[in-house]
XYZ file of C-alpha atoms in Angstrom:
389
model
C -0.171 0.178 -0.129
C 0.907 3.214 -0.682
C 0.097 6.014 2.044
C 0.891 9.750 1.945
C 0.952 11.588 5.171
C -0.984 14.635 4.418
C -1.212 18.011 6.446
C -4.287 17.410 8.458
C -7.538 19.411 8.314
C -7.785 21.213 11.812
C -10.954 20.863 14.272
C -11.641 24.367 12.987
C -11.446 23.141 9.360
C -13.914 20.129 10.082
C -16.187 22.572 12.088
C -16.581 24.937 9.564
C -17.192 22.260 6.839
C -19.972 20.670 9.373
C -18.010 18.178 10.778
C -18.228 18.211 14.449
C -17.717 14.418 15.252
C -13.942 15.007 14.514
C -12.644 13.577 17.907
C -13.100 10.163 19.404
C -13.812 9.244 22.977
C -9.628 8.820 23.344
C -9.036 12.338 22.292
C -7.739 10.629 19.118
C -8.733 12.177 15.852
C -11.324 10.676 13.598
C -10.254 11.963 10.044
C -6.876 10.441 9.730
C -3.909 12.774 7.766
C -3.332 9.526 5.629
C -4.318 9.550 2.015
C -4.262 6.117 0.194
C -2.795 6.261 -3.121
C -4.769 3.985 -5.734
C -4.385 3.161 -9.120
C -6.616 3.885 -12.086
C -7.221 0.121 -12.293
C -8.276 -0.477 -8.575
C -10.634 2.288 -8.523
C -12.214 0.748 -11.556
C -12.149 -2.762 -10.107
C -14.142 -1.184 -6.695
C -16.556 0.549 -9.268
C -17.100 -2.756 -11.240
C -17.405 -4.994 -8.284
C -20.284 -2.785 -6.358
C -22.058 -2.670 -9.568
C -22.137 -6.448 -9.677
C -23.130 -6.865 -6.473
C -25.704 -4.709 -6.543
C -27.249 -6.712 -9.660
C -26.764 -9.896 -7.839
C -28.517 -8.668 -4.299
C -31.324 -7.463 -6.380
C -31.650 -11.405 -7.701
C -31.494 -12.570 -3.985
C -33.997 -10.205 -3.132
C -36.340 -11.598 -5.622
C -35.512 -15.288 -4.664
C -35.916 -14.398 -1.063
C -39.265 -13.051 -1.891
C -40.373 -15.651 -4.055
C -39.760 -18.567 -1.646
C -40.632 -16.479 1.560
C -37.355 -17.084 3.232
C -37.922 -13.750 5.229
C -37.220 -16.031 8.654
C -34.049 -17.422 7.372
C -32.964 -13.858 7.130
C -33.894 -12.845 10.415
C -36.775 -10.262 9.028
C -39.056 -9.172 11.704
C -42.652 -10.305 10.748
C -44.025 -7.088 11.232
C -42.334 -5.737 8.373
C -42.825 -8.567 5.347
C -45.583 -7.347 4.189
C -44.087 -3.587 3.696
C -40.919 -5.246 2.380
C -43.429 -7.156 -0.189
C -45.482 -3.899 -1.022
C -42.254 -1.908 -1.580
C -40.591 -4.072 -3.546
C -43.565 -4.681 -6.203
C -44.188 -0.764 -6.681
C -40.996 0.639 -8.440
C -42.056 3.916 -6.759
C -40.119 2.696 -4.010
C -36.510 3.750 -4.659
C -33.299 2.645 -3.315
C -31.639 6.075 -2.806
C -28.087 4.921 -1.474
C -26.430 2.020 0.053
C -22.491 1.479 0.778
C -20.886 -1.800 0.186
C -17.890 -2.785 2.586
C -15.221 -4.704 1.223
C -11.953 -6.697 2.083
C -9.039 -6.333 -0.321
C -8.599 -4.567 -3.622
C -5.183 -3.016 -3.547
C -1.832 -4.622 -4.386
C -3.394 -7.471 -5.841
C -5.474 -8.638 -3.040
C -8.462 -10.093 -4.701
C -12.009 -7.474 -3.695
C -14.355 -9.683 -1.507
C -17.842 -8.348 -0.319
C -18.165 -8.575 3.644
C -21.407 -6.914 3.936
C -24.018 -4.518 2.470
C -24.645 -1.293 4.345
C -28.132 -0.790 2.363
C -30.348 0.782 4.673
C -28.810 3.711 6.733
C -24.934 3.575 5.888
C -22.955 6.422 7.652
C -19.704 8.264 6.210
C -21.932 10.238 3.892
C -20.600 13.100 5.095
C -16.884 12.257 5.189
C -16.824 10.418 1.673
C -18.653 13.655 -0.062
C -17.261 16.181 1.570
C -14.161 15.566 3.791
C -12.069 13.764 1.410
C -12.311 16.963 -1.189
C -11.394 19.154 1.208
C -8.271 17.038 2.623
C -6.880 16.934 -1.051
C -7.232 20.539 -1.688
C -5.632 21.550 1.301
C -2.750 19.328 0.424
C -2.554 21.003 -3.164
C -4.165 17.769 -4.595
C -6.090 17.692 -7.817
C -9.519 17.457 -6.169
C -10.517 15.574 -9.205
C -8.257 12.641 -8.526
C -10.662 10.818 -6.821
C -12.938 8.123 -7.428
C -16.003 10.237 -5.940
C -18.958 11.588 -7.314
C -21.368 10.841 -4.794
C -22.738 14.249 -4.186
C -23.613 14.449 -7.838
C -25.045 10.686 -7.796
C -27.310 11.268 -4.660
C -28.641 14.502 -6.661
C -29.774 12.444 -9.844
C -30.840 9.371 -7.829
C -33.206 11.800 -6.129
C -34.524 12.998 -9.509
C -34.814 9.174 -10.444
C -37.474 8.999 -7.535
C -39.796 11.052 -10.149
C -38.176 9.491 -13.347
C -37.766 6.118 -12.229
C -35.059 5.515 -14.521
C -32.435 6.640 -16.631
C -33.547 9.852 -18.273
C -33.264 12.398 -15.743
C -33.842 14.944 -18.132
C -37.289 14.431 -17.548
C -37.695 15.508 -14.300
C -38.623 18.987 -14.295
C -41.273 18.449 -16.714
C -42.766 15.442 -14.669
C -42.422 16.826 -11.330
C -45.443 18.066 -9.736
C -44.121 19.655 -6.379
C -43.792 16.656 -4.126
C -41.763 17.158 -1.011
C -39.322 15.154 0.917
C -39.555 15.478 4.909
C -35.761 14.410 6.583
C -35.540 13.139 9.930
C -32.934 12.070 12.240
C -33.342 11.005 15.936
C -32.671 14.092 18.453
C -29.569 13.840 20.225
C -26.921 12.823 17.384
C -25.165 15.704 15.779
C -23.554 13.405 13.019
C -26.764 11.708 12.093
C -28.434 15.033 12.014
C -25.553 16.639 9.727
C -25.734 13.713 7.638
C -29.718 14.247 7.022
C -29.543 17.741 6.537
C -26.968 17.414 3.928
C -29.054 14.765 2.058
C -31.978 17.775 2.574
C -29.309 19.957 0.887
C -28.877 17.931 -1.905
C -32.592 17.177 -2.449
C -33.236 20.821 -2.274
C -30.462 21.762 -5.184
C -32.346 19.379 -7.279
C -35.616 20.999 -6.844
C -37.470 19.097 -4.283
C -39.396 21.067 -1.573
C -37.949 19.858 1.591
C -37.811 20.212 5.453
C -36.212 18.657 8.380
C -37.815 17.686 11.930
C -36.827 15.006 14.406
C -38.109 11.611 13.946
C -40.502 12.107 16.783
C -42.153 15.518 15.325
C -43.190 13.785 12.428
C -47.015 12.958 12.279
C -47.758 9.982 10.660
C -51.684 9.384 9.700
C -52.799 5.923 7.949
C -55.172 7.578 5.893
C -53.749 11.355 5.505
C -49.944 10.600 5.152
C -47.215 12.323 6.654
C -46.894 15.610 7.850
C -45.211 18.179 10.039
C -46.394 21.596 10.890
C -49.696 21.052 9.316
C -47.936 20.462 6.101
C -48.280 17.094 4.241
C -44.956 15.409 2.827
C -44.975 12.770 0.129
C -41.552 11.132 1.097
C -40.104 10.330 4.494
C -36.481 10.105 4.851
C -36.042 8.608 8.215
C -32.389 7.549 9.339
C -34.045 4.989 11.576
C -32.932 1.586 11.018
C -36.026 -0.733 9.924
C -34.947 -3.211 12.273
C -34.847 -1.081 15.169
C -38.703 0.376 14.246
C -39.654 -3.393 14.101
C -38.453 -4.301 17.204
C -38.439 -0.889 19.440
C -41.387 0.900 17.753
C -43.976 -2.521 16.527
C -46.806 0.170 16.381
C -44.992 2.510 14.117
C -43.909 -0.510 11.852
C -47.655 -1.292 11.491
C -48.564 2.497 10.760
C -45.787 2.736 8.304
C -47.176 -0.625 6.415
C -50.579 0.509 6.436
C -49.351 4.083 4.950
C -47.520 2.210 2.385
C -50.313 0.029 1.365
C -52.698 2.914 0.783
C -49.889 4.544 -1.280
C -50.140 8.241 0.596
C -46.245 8.249 1.780
C -43.087 6.260 0.237
C -40.657 5.974 2.800
C -36.504 5.932 2.069
C -35.070 4.169 1.905
C -37.402 1.330 1.017
C -38.435 -0.978 3.449
C -37.188 -3.959 1.142
C -33.260 -2.570 1.955
C -33.790 -4.507 4.933
C -33.262 -7.726 3.030
C -30.083 -6.298 1.578
C -29.109 -4.909 4.883
C -29.420 -8.697 6.718
C -25.948 -10.214 7.218
C -27.753 -13.475 6.323
C -28.172 -12.278 2.413
C -24.662 -13.289 2.032
C -25.508 -16.786 2.477
C -28.128 -16.405 0.001
C -25.856 -14.793 -2.233
C -23.492 -17.825 -1.743
C -26.040 -20.470 -2.522
C -27.227 -18.651 -5.688
C -23.528 -17.433 -6.933
C -21.412 -20.265 -5.507
C -17.504 -19.699 -5.498
C -18.105 -16.314 -7.272
C -14.965 -14.411 -7.067
C -16.293 -11.132 -5.480
C -17.937 -13.440 -2.455
C -16.682 -15.492 0.717
C -18.309 -18.906 1.457
C -21.044 -18.120 4.081
C -23.218 -20.360 6.115
C -25.616 -20.418 9.118
C -23.507 -23.366 10.260
C -20.030 -23.039 11.444
C -17.377 -23.458 8.428
C -14.282 -25.728 8.660
C -11.692 -23.100 8.335
C -11.046 -19.373 9.689
C -14.093 -17.707 9.778
C -16.193 -14.792 10.955
C -19.156 -14.944 13.064
C -21.653 -11.905 12.568
C -25.266 -11.716 13.224
C -28.440 -11.086 10.763
C -28.133 -7.379 12.007
C -25.412 -4.952 13.760
C -23.330 -2.341 13.562
C -20.028 -0.649 14.661
C -18.373 -4.326 14.888
C -20.684 -5.349 17.789
C -21.403 -8.954 18.429
C -18.576 -9.964 15.968
C -16.131 -12.970 16.664
C -13.391 -14.246 14.642
C -13.116 -17.910 14.638
C -10.424 -20.856 13.977
C -11.372 -23.827 11.719
C -12.237 -25.500 15.132
C -14.858 -22.644 15.959
C -12.709 -21.405 18.752
C -12.615 -17.472 19.347
C -9.517 -15.793 18.403
C -10.998 -12.461 18.568
C -14.507 -11.312 20.287
C -16.392 -8.089 20.197
C -19.418 -8.049 22.429
C -22.556 -5.920 21.602
C -26.035 -5.611 21.734
C -26.592 -7.619 18.538
C -26.249 -11.247 19.892
C -29.788 -12.212 19.938
C -30.053 -12.170 16.075
C -29.822 -15.563 14.386
C -25.816 -15.993 13.576
C -24.053 -16.387 10.264
C -20.538 -17.597 9.609
C -18.517 -15.964 6.733
C -15.151 -16.936 5.407
C -12.220 -14.759 6.608
C -10.741 -12.582 4.188
C -7.432 -11.371 3.710
C -7.141 -7.639 4.324
C -5.439 -4.648 3.511
C -2.931 -3.951 5.634
C 0.066 -1.271 6.683
C 1.866 -1.166 10.021
C -0.128 -3.751 11.983
C -3.044 -1.810 10.923
C -6.180 -2.690 8.669
C -7.538 -0.364 5.675
C -11.038 -1.360 4.615
C -12.755 -0.049 1.527
C -15.907 1.220 1.543
C -17.837 1.854 -1.773
C -21.497 3.891 -1.680
C -23.925 2.955 -4.729
C -26.758 5.274 -5.849
C -28.099 3.805 -9.050
C -24.562 2.663 -9.626
C -20.980 2.825 -7.719
C -20.174 6.595 -6.969
C -17.710 6.973 -4.105
C -14.908 5.017 -2.492
C -13.497 5.954 1.174
C -11.722 3.836 3.730
C -11.542 3.098 7.258
C -8.614 2.191 9.555
C -8.412 -0.158 12.592
C -8.259 -3.545 13.718
C -9.276 -6.809 12.430
C -12.626 -6.215 13.558
C -13.438 -2.357 13.099
C -15.699 -0.469 15.700
C -16.909 3.097 16.340
C -12.950 3.941 16.764
C -12.057 3.380 13.265
C -10.672 6.253 11.328
C -11.965 7.843 8.304
C -9.157 7.699 5.440
C -9.414 9.611 2.114
C -7.978 8.517 -1.036
C -6.219 9.864 -4.021
C -5.852 8.324 -7.407
C -2.295 8.142 -8.604
């Protein structure tokens, strides 16, 4: 790996750009001063891998629905109808997601670790901070695989045009509005959701922001805030959290989808993609595919990683040896979800640290970024920018 040591963005620089979560709880910087150099061929490899895998996920999603495999994926029963309805009606448009990979540098093959399809983080860092770091260090900001900001704008338009031809947006757009909501108390989530609101407003949507508890949902009359109705609700709340923590809300959302008065972003069907147990379905449908790792609901006879259907920030993950004995374990709150066993992948490493590539997808692959940490990445991992050689 070729890593450049860059002049870092100061805390005041980051705050001016809107990123206030710049210091981790151990008082170390969240945004690293490292810049990973990738070749054009490596960047193209990440682009093609994400595009290929998204098509595979769509095929696997249809397979799960046709075969009624929701239980196998750990899908809460009270969201199955919402998933089915959102899958069947193309107006429920998937705005964006983020693939997490191993490899992709120095000849190490790209392997899918998981797909964060519902509420992926790192939007702000990937779309804003990478550019600023390159600019501060005198590099050409265009020397990145990074069009996330523009891709999100185009994909907002596709929620109306429902296809490639976004030039039709202005002629068919009828003043629909999007209400953006996050949970109160998280500045990272609030800034992320407000960035998405800015992008939607720039391309022509009417928008507003409120905290999730301030939005009013009605089975018959749809979504409103302060007496104004909205056709779309972008809620930065994981679908599985809604199903388990707020079952009445899950029931209400399902009714609103059935009554076709509100479109929810990201759609309910992204919970299929979000489930790590989908990795086993992919392996069944595409055995030995070069982008996949062997994955099973049972222990493998090789070094492996034990995950659970849902989970975030490296919680409830264990690295096991070929006999199933733990080598490295991180506790967490997700152990009650059904487990999955995935073949251990060779990762990009340098000076004892591991560098995970993350590729955003918004209608197509559109941005690369990296996280640096241990073999199990957690909420202390660092964001790393990249530059094309």
